[in-house]
XYZ file of C-alpha atoms in Angstrom:
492
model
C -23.292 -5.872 7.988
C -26.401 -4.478 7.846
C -25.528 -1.583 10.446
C -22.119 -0.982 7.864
C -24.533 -0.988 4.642
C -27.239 1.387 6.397
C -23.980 3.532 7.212
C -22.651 3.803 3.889
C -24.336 6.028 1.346
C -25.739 4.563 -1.492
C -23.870 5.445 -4.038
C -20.649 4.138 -2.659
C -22.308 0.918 -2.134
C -23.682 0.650 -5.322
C -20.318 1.130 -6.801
C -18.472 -1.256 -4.625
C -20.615 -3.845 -5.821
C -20.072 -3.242 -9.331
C -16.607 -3.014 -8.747
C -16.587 -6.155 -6.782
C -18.546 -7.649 -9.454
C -16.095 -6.355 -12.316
C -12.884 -7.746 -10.011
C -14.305 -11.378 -9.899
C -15.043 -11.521 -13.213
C -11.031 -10.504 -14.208
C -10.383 -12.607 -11.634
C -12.080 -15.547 -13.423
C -11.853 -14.515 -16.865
C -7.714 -14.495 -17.003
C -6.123 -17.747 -17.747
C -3.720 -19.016 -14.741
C -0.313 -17.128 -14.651
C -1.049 -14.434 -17.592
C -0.659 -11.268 -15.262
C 2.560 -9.761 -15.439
C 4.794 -12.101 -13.112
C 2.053 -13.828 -11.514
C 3.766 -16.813 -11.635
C 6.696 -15.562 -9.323
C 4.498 -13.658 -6.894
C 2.591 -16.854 -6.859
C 5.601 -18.792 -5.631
C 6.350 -16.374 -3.012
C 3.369 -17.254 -1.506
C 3.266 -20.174 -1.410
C 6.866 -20.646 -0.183
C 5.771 -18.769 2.709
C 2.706 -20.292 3.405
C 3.959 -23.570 3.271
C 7.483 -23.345 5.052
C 7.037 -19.775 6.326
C 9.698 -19.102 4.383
C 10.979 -16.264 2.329
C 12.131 -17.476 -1.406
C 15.656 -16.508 -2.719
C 17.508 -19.645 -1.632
C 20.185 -20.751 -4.596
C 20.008 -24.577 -3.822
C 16.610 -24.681 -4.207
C 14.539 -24.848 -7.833
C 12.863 -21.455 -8.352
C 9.064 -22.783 -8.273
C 7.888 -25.791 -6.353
C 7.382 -29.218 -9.002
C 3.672 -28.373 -8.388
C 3.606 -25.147 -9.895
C 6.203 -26.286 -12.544
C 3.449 -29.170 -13.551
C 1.142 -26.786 -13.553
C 2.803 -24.559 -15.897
C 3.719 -27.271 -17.994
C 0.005 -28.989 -18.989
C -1.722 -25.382 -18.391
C 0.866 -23.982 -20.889
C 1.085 -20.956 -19.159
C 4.817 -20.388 -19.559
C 4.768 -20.554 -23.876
C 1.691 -18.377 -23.443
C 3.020 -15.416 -22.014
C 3.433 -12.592 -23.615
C 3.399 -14.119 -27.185
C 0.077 -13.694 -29.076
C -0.117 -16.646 -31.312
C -0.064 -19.480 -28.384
C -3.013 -20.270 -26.498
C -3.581 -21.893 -23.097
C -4.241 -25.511 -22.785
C -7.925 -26.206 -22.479
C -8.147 -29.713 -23.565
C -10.518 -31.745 -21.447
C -7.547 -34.591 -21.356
C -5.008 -32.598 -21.215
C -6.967 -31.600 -17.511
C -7.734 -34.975 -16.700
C -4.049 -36.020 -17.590
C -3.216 -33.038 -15.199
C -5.102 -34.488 -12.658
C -4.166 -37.486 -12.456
C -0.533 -36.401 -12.371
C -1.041 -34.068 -9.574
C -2.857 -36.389 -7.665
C 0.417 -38.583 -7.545
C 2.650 -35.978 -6.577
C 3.953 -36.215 -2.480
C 3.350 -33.279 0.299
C 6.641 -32.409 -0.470
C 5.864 -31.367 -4.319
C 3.986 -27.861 -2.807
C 6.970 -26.464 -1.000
C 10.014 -28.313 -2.770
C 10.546 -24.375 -4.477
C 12.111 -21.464 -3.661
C 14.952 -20.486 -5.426
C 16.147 -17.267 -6.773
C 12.979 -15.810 -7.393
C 12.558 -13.067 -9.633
C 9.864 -11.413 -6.718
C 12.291 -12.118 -3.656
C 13.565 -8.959 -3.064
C 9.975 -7.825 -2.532
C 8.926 -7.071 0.977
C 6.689 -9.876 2.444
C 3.538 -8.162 3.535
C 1.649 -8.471 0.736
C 2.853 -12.182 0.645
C 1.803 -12.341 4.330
C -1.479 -11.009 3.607
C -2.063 -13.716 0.567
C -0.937 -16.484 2.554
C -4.338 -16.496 4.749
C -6.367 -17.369 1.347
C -3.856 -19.468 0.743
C -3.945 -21.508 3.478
C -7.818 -21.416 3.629
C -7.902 -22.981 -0.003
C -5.175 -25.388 0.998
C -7.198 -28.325 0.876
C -7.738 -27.558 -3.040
C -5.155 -27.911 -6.400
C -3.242 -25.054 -7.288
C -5.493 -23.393 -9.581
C -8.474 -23.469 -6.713
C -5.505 -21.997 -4.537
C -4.817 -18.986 -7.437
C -8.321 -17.992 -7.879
C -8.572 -17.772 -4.276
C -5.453 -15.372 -4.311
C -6.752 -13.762 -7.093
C -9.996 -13.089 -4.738
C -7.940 -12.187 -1.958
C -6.635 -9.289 -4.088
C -9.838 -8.608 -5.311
C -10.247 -7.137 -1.613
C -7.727 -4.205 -1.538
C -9.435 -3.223 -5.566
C -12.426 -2.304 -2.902
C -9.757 -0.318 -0.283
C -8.324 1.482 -3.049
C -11.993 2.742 -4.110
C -12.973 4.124 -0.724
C -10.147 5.871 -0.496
C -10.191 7.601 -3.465
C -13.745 8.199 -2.529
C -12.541 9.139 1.120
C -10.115 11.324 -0.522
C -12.953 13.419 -3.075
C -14.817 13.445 0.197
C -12.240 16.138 1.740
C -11.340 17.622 -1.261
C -14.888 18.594 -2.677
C -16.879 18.993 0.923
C -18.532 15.731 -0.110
C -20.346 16.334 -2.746
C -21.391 12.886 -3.778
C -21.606 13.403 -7.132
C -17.907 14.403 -7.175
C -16.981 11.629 -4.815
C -18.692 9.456 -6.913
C -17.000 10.261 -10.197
C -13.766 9.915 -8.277
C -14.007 6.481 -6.913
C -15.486 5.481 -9.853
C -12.388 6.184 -12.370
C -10.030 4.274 -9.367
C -12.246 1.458 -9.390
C -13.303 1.057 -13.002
C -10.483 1.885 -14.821
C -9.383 -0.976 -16.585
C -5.274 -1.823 -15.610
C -6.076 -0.741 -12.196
C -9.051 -3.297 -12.100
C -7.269 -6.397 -14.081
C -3.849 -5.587 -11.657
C -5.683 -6.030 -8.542
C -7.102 -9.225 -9.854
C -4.399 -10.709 -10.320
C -1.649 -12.236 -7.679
C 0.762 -9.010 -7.631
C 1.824 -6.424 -4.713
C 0.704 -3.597 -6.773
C -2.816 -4.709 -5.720
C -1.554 -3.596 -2.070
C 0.306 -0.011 -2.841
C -2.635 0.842 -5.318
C -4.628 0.685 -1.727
C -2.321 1.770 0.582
C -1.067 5.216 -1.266
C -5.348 5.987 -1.946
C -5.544 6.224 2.192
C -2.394 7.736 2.947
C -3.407 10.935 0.066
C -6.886 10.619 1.826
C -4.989 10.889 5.264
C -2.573 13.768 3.282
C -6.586 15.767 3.114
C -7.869 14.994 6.183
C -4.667 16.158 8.301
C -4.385 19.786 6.776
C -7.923 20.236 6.263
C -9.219 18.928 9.642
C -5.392 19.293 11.567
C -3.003 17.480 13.538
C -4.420 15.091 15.500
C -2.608 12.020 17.351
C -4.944 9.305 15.849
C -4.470 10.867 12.055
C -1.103 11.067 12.291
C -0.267 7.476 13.919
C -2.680 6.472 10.805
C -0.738 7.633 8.167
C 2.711 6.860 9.309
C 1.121 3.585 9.708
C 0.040 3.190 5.799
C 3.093 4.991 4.388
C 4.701 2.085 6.969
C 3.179 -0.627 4.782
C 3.399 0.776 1.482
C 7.107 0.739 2.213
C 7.092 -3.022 3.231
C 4.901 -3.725 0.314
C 6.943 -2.526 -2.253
C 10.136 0.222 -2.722
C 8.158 1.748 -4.144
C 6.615 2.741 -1.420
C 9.042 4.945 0.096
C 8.205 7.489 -2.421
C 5.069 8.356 -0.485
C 7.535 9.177 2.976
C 8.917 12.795 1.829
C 5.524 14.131 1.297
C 4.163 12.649 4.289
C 7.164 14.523 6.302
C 5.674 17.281 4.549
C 2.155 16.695 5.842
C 3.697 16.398 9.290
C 5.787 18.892 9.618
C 2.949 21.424 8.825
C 0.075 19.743 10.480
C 2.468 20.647 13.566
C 3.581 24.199 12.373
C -0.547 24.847 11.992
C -0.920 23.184 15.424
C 1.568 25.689 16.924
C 0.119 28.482 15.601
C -3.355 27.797 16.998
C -2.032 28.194 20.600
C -3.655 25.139 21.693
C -2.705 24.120 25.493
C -0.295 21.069 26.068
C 2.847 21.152 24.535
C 4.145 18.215 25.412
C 1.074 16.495 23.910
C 1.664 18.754 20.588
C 5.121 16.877 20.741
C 3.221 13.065 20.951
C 1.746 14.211 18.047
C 4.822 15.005 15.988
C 6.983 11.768 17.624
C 4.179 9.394 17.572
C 3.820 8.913 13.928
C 7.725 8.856 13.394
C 8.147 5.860 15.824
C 5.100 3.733 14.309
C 7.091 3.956 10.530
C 10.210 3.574 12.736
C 8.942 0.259 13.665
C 7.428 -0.914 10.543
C 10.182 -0.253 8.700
C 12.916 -0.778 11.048
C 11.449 -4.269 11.852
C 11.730 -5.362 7.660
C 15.341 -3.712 7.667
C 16.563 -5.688 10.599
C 14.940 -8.485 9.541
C 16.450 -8.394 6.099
C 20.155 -7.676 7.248
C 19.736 -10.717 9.657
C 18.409 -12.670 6.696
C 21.380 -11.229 4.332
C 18.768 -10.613 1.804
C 17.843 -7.182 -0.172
C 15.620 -4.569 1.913
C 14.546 -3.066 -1.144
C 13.090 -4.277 -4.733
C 16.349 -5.158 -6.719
C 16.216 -3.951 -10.112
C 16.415 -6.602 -13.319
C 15.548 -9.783 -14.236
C 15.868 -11.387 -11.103
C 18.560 -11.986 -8.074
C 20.908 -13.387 -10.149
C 20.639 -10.494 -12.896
C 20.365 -7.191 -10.830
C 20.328 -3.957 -11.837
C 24.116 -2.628 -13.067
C 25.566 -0.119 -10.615
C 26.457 3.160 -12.145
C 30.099 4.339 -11.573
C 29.600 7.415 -13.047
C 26.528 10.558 -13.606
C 26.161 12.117 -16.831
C 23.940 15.054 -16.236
C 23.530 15.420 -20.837
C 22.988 11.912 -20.623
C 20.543 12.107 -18.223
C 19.083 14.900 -19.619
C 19.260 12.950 -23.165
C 17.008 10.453 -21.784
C 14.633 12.422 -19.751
C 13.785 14.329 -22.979
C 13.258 11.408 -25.458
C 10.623 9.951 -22.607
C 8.315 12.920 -23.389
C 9.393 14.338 -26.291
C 10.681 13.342 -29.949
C 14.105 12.437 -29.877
C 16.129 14.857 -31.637
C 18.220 14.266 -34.963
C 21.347 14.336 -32.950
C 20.268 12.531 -29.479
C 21.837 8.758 -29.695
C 18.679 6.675 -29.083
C 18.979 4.441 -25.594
C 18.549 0.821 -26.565
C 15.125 -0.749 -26.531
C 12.511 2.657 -26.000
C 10.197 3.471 -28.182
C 9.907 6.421 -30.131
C 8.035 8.037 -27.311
C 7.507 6.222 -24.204
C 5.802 8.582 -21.989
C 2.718 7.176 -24.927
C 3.486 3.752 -25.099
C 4.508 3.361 -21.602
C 2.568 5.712 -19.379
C -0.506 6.354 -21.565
C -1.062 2.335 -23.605
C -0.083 0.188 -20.500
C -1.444 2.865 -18.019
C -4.679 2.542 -19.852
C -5.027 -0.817 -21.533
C -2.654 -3.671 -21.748
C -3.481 -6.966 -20.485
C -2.062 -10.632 -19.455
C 2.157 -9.864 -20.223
C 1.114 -6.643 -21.629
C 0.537 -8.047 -25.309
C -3.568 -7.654 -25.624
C -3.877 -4.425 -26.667
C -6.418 -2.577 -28.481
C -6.443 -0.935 -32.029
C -3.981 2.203 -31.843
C -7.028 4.500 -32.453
C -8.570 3.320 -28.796
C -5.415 5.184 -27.698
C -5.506 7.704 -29.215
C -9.161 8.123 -27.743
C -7.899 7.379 -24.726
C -5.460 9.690 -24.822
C -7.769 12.999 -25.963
C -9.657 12.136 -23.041
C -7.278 12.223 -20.784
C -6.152 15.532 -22.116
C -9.475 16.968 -21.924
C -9.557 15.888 -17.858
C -6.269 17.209 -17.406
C -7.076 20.674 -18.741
C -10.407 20.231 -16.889
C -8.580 20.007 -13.721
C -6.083 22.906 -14.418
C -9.242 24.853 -15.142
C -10.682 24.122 -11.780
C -7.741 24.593 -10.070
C -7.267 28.027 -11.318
C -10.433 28.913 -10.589
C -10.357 27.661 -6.640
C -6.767 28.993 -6.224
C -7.594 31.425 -3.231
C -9.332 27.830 -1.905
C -6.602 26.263 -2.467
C -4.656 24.739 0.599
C -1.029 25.012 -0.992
C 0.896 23.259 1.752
C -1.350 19.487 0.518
C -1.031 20.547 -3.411
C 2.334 20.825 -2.159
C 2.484 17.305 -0.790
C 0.660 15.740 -3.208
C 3.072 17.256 -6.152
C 5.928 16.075 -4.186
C 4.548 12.636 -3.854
C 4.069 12.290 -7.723
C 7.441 13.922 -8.275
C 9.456 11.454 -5.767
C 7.462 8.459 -7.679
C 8.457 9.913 -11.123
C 12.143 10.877 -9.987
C 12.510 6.715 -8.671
C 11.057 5.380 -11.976
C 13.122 7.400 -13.983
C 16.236 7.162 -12.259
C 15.712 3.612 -12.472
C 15.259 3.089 -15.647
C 18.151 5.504 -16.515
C 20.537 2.939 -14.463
C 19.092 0.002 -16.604
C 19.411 2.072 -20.014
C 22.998 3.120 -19.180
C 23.774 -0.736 -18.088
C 22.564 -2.112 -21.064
C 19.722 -4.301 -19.495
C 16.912 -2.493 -21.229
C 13.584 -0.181 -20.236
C 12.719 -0.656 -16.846
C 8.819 1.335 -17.067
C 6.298 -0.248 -16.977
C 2.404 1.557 -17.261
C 1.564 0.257 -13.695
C 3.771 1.813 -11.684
C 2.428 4.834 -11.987
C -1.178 3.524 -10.677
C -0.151 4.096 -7.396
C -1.440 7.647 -8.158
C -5.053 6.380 -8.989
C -7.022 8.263 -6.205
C -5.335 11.286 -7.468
C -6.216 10.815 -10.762
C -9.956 9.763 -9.851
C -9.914 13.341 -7.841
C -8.315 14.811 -11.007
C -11.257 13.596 -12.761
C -13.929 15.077 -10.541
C -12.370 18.502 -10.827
C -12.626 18.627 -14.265
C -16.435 17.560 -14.192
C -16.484 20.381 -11.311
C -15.245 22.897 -13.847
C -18.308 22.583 -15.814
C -21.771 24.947 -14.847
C -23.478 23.116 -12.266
C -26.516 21.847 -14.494
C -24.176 19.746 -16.985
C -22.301 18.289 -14.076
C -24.298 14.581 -13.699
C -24.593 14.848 -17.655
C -20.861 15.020 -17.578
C -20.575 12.288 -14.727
C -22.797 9.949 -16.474
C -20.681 10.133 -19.404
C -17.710 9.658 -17.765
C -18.595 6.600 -15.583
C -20.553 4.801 -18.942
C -17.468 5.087 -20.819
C -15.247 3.286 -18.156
C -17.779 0.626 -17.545
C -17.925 -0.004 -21.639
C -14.125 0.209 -21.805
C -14.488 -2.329 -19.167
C -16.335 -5.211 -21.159
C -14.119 -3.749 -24.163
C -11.060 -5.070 -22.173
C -12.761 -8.271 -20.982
C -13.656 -8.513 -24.774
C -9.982 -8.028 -26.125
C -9.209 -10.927 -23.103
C -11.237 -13.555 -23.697
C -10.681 -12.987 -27.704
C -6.871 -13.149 -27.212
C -7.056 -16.471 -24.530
C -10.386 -18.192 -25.711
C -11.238 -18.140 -29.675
């Protein structure tokens, strides 16, 4: 440790700390099973940890009769998402608890199982929270959360170096720049209370920050065997983490198939090693994924996340493609609906705000503690204002520029956007509602972290750590704002 910490430069390890600091207390601070279908992820876990197991099985009950009791004297279930009920923190209600747990048999942890809304979800996030699990397995449930909670807590720290990694290749580490990067990954707020919580976001937020990182380091640095095998690797468990995952695979084709092109062109000796390099990568997400695809056809159980309420609800199939209707629906997401456009049930008046920009930013336990509407619009000015920053920077640096990763990077945001939307469009058209949600686009943190430090690059050099100062306080108050708005909605 002390070799790592000597290693590490300071900043970094300053900021890990408070980031560590800041995931422990969201960890703490949220009542049990008021993240967005914590309670479901939780029961994946533990139906694996206990029986090894995936859930999904319609002749069992869909949580174990622990976690239902649990539910039932915490009051988790009438708690989420509506604003006027509050958790039960009676000291008898506990002790009543307690004393009703203690009764329950063996068999009460892993009597669960059913069709659970999270069961079409790969299991390697699952896998991964099964070893807290099990090392809290002599505790109660809530000991065993908390501990899951922690265990998330983990890849909050992953995702930071890699954004950090990422700045590092982008802005010939300049520290300051890495800094600010890292910083907006680690500290802002839905990114920090998400990977506190029990949820497989906690693992693609990580694993897409090293693959962009791995995206740099390729076509800046080139081809090598070791890189390559890397990223295939991460883009390999993003895709077994969630489907959403396989988002990140055309761009990392792209990254590939130029890394090789550029590898070619050098004249290097050894072709046949040049080749090792190109098939290398391919088997490894061959394997990954191949081994979750087999497994899941053996298993006659969804490969990929199934769209709706749960596995008895899925998503509707669409029989037919509109292209207007699409189009219709693609506009009113960014744009005010026209007089004539028939509104899709259930969106807002403009989701690309209230979706992308409120629940990106700031909406905690079932997304129902918000802030005032004028935070937003804060909130949304700066992120304007870093947007045109970066655009500015960009311009500026375009001879710099290496167009072949803005290239890959574009494509990866574009393939993300392109799955939500279509999506959603499927669930509009079916009647079963919106499908966005502001999370899913925090897969794209690290970017957004390095879109940050351009912008405070565009500014002359002497206003830079003014501008970087500024930046960073104003996460870390929005921070203990949105600890603030949680313990006022769960604990006055």
């Amino acid at each position: 440790m002390r070799r790592a910490t000597r290693t590490l430069p300071r900043s970094l390890l300053l900021l890990l700390c408070a980031v560590a600091l800041l995931g422990v207390s969201w960890a703490l601070f949220v009542p049990p099973f008021q993240a967005p279908d914590e309670n479901s992820h939780f029961g994946y876990v533990q139906r694996l940890a206990e029986d090894f197991d995936l859930p999904g099985d319609s002749d069992r009950p869909l949580f174990s009769t622990e976690q239902l009791l649990a539910h039932d004297r915490s009051n988790s279930d009438q708690t989420a998402a509506v604003l006027q009920t509050k958790p039960e923190w009676s000291k008898a209600a506990y002790e009543r608890w307690r004393a009703l747990d203690a009764r329950l048999p063996d068999s009460a942890r892993s009597d669960g199982g059913g069709p659970n809304p999270a069961s079409s979800n790969p299991p390697l996030y699952y896998l991964y929270e099964s070893i807290p699990y099990l090392l809290a397995s002599g505790g109660d449930i809530f000991d065993r959360l908390y501990t899951l909670r922690l265990g998330s807590v983990l890849l909050l720290l992953v995702t930071v170096v890699g954004a950090w990694l990422l700045a590092g290749e982008l802005f010939a580490r300049n520290r300051l720049l890495q800094l600010v990067a890292a910083s907006f990954a680690g500290l802002q707020p839905m990114v920090t209370f998400i990977s506190a919580s029990v949820t497989p976001d906690a693992l693609l937020f990580a694993t897409w920050s090293i693959a962009f990182w791995l995206f740099a380091r390729i076509l800046k640095r080139g081809l090598r065997l070791a890189e390559g095998v890397a990223l295939f690797a991460v883009v390999g468990l993003a895709v077994v983490t969630k489907g959403t995952g396989y988002a990140l695979v055309p761009a990392a084709l792209v990254v590939l198939a130029v890394g090789y092109a550029r590898l070619r062109r050098a004249h290097q000796p050894g072709v046949p090693r040049r080749r090792v390099v190109v098939v290398a990568p391919l088997v490894v997400l061959a394997v990954i994924v191949g081994a979750w695809l087999g497994t899941a056809r053996a298993l006659d159980r969804p490969a990929v996340n199934q769209v709706g309420t749960g596995t008895q609800n899925p998503a509707p199939t669409l029989t037919s493609f509109n292209p207007r209707e699409a189009g219709s629906y693609f506009w009113q997401y960014y744009l005010p609906r026209l007089p004539f456009q028939q509104r899709f049930g259930g969106m807002t008046d403009l989701p690309a705000y209230d979706i992308w920009l409120t629940q990106g930013w700031a909406a905690f336990g079932w997304l129902e503690v918000k802030f005032p509407e004028p935070v937003y619009v804060l909130l949304a000015l700066l992120t304007l204002a870093l947007l045109i920053g970066a655009v500015v920077a960009v311009v500026r640096a375009w001879s710099r520029v290496d167009r072949a990763l803005a290239a890959a990077f574009a494509l990866a945001v574009l393939t993300l956007l392109a799955g939500l939307h279509w999506t959603e469009f499927r669930t509009l058209v079916g009647g079963s509602g919106p499908f966005n949600q502001g999370r899913y686009l925090l897969p794209l943190i690290a970017l957004m972290g390095a879109a940050a430090a351009a912008a405070v690059s565009a500014l002359p050099a002497r206003r830079q750590p003014v501008a970087a100062a500024l930046l960073l306080g104003g996460l870390a108050v929005l921070q203990l704002a949105s600890l603030g708005i949680v313990v006022g909605r769960f604990y006055a």
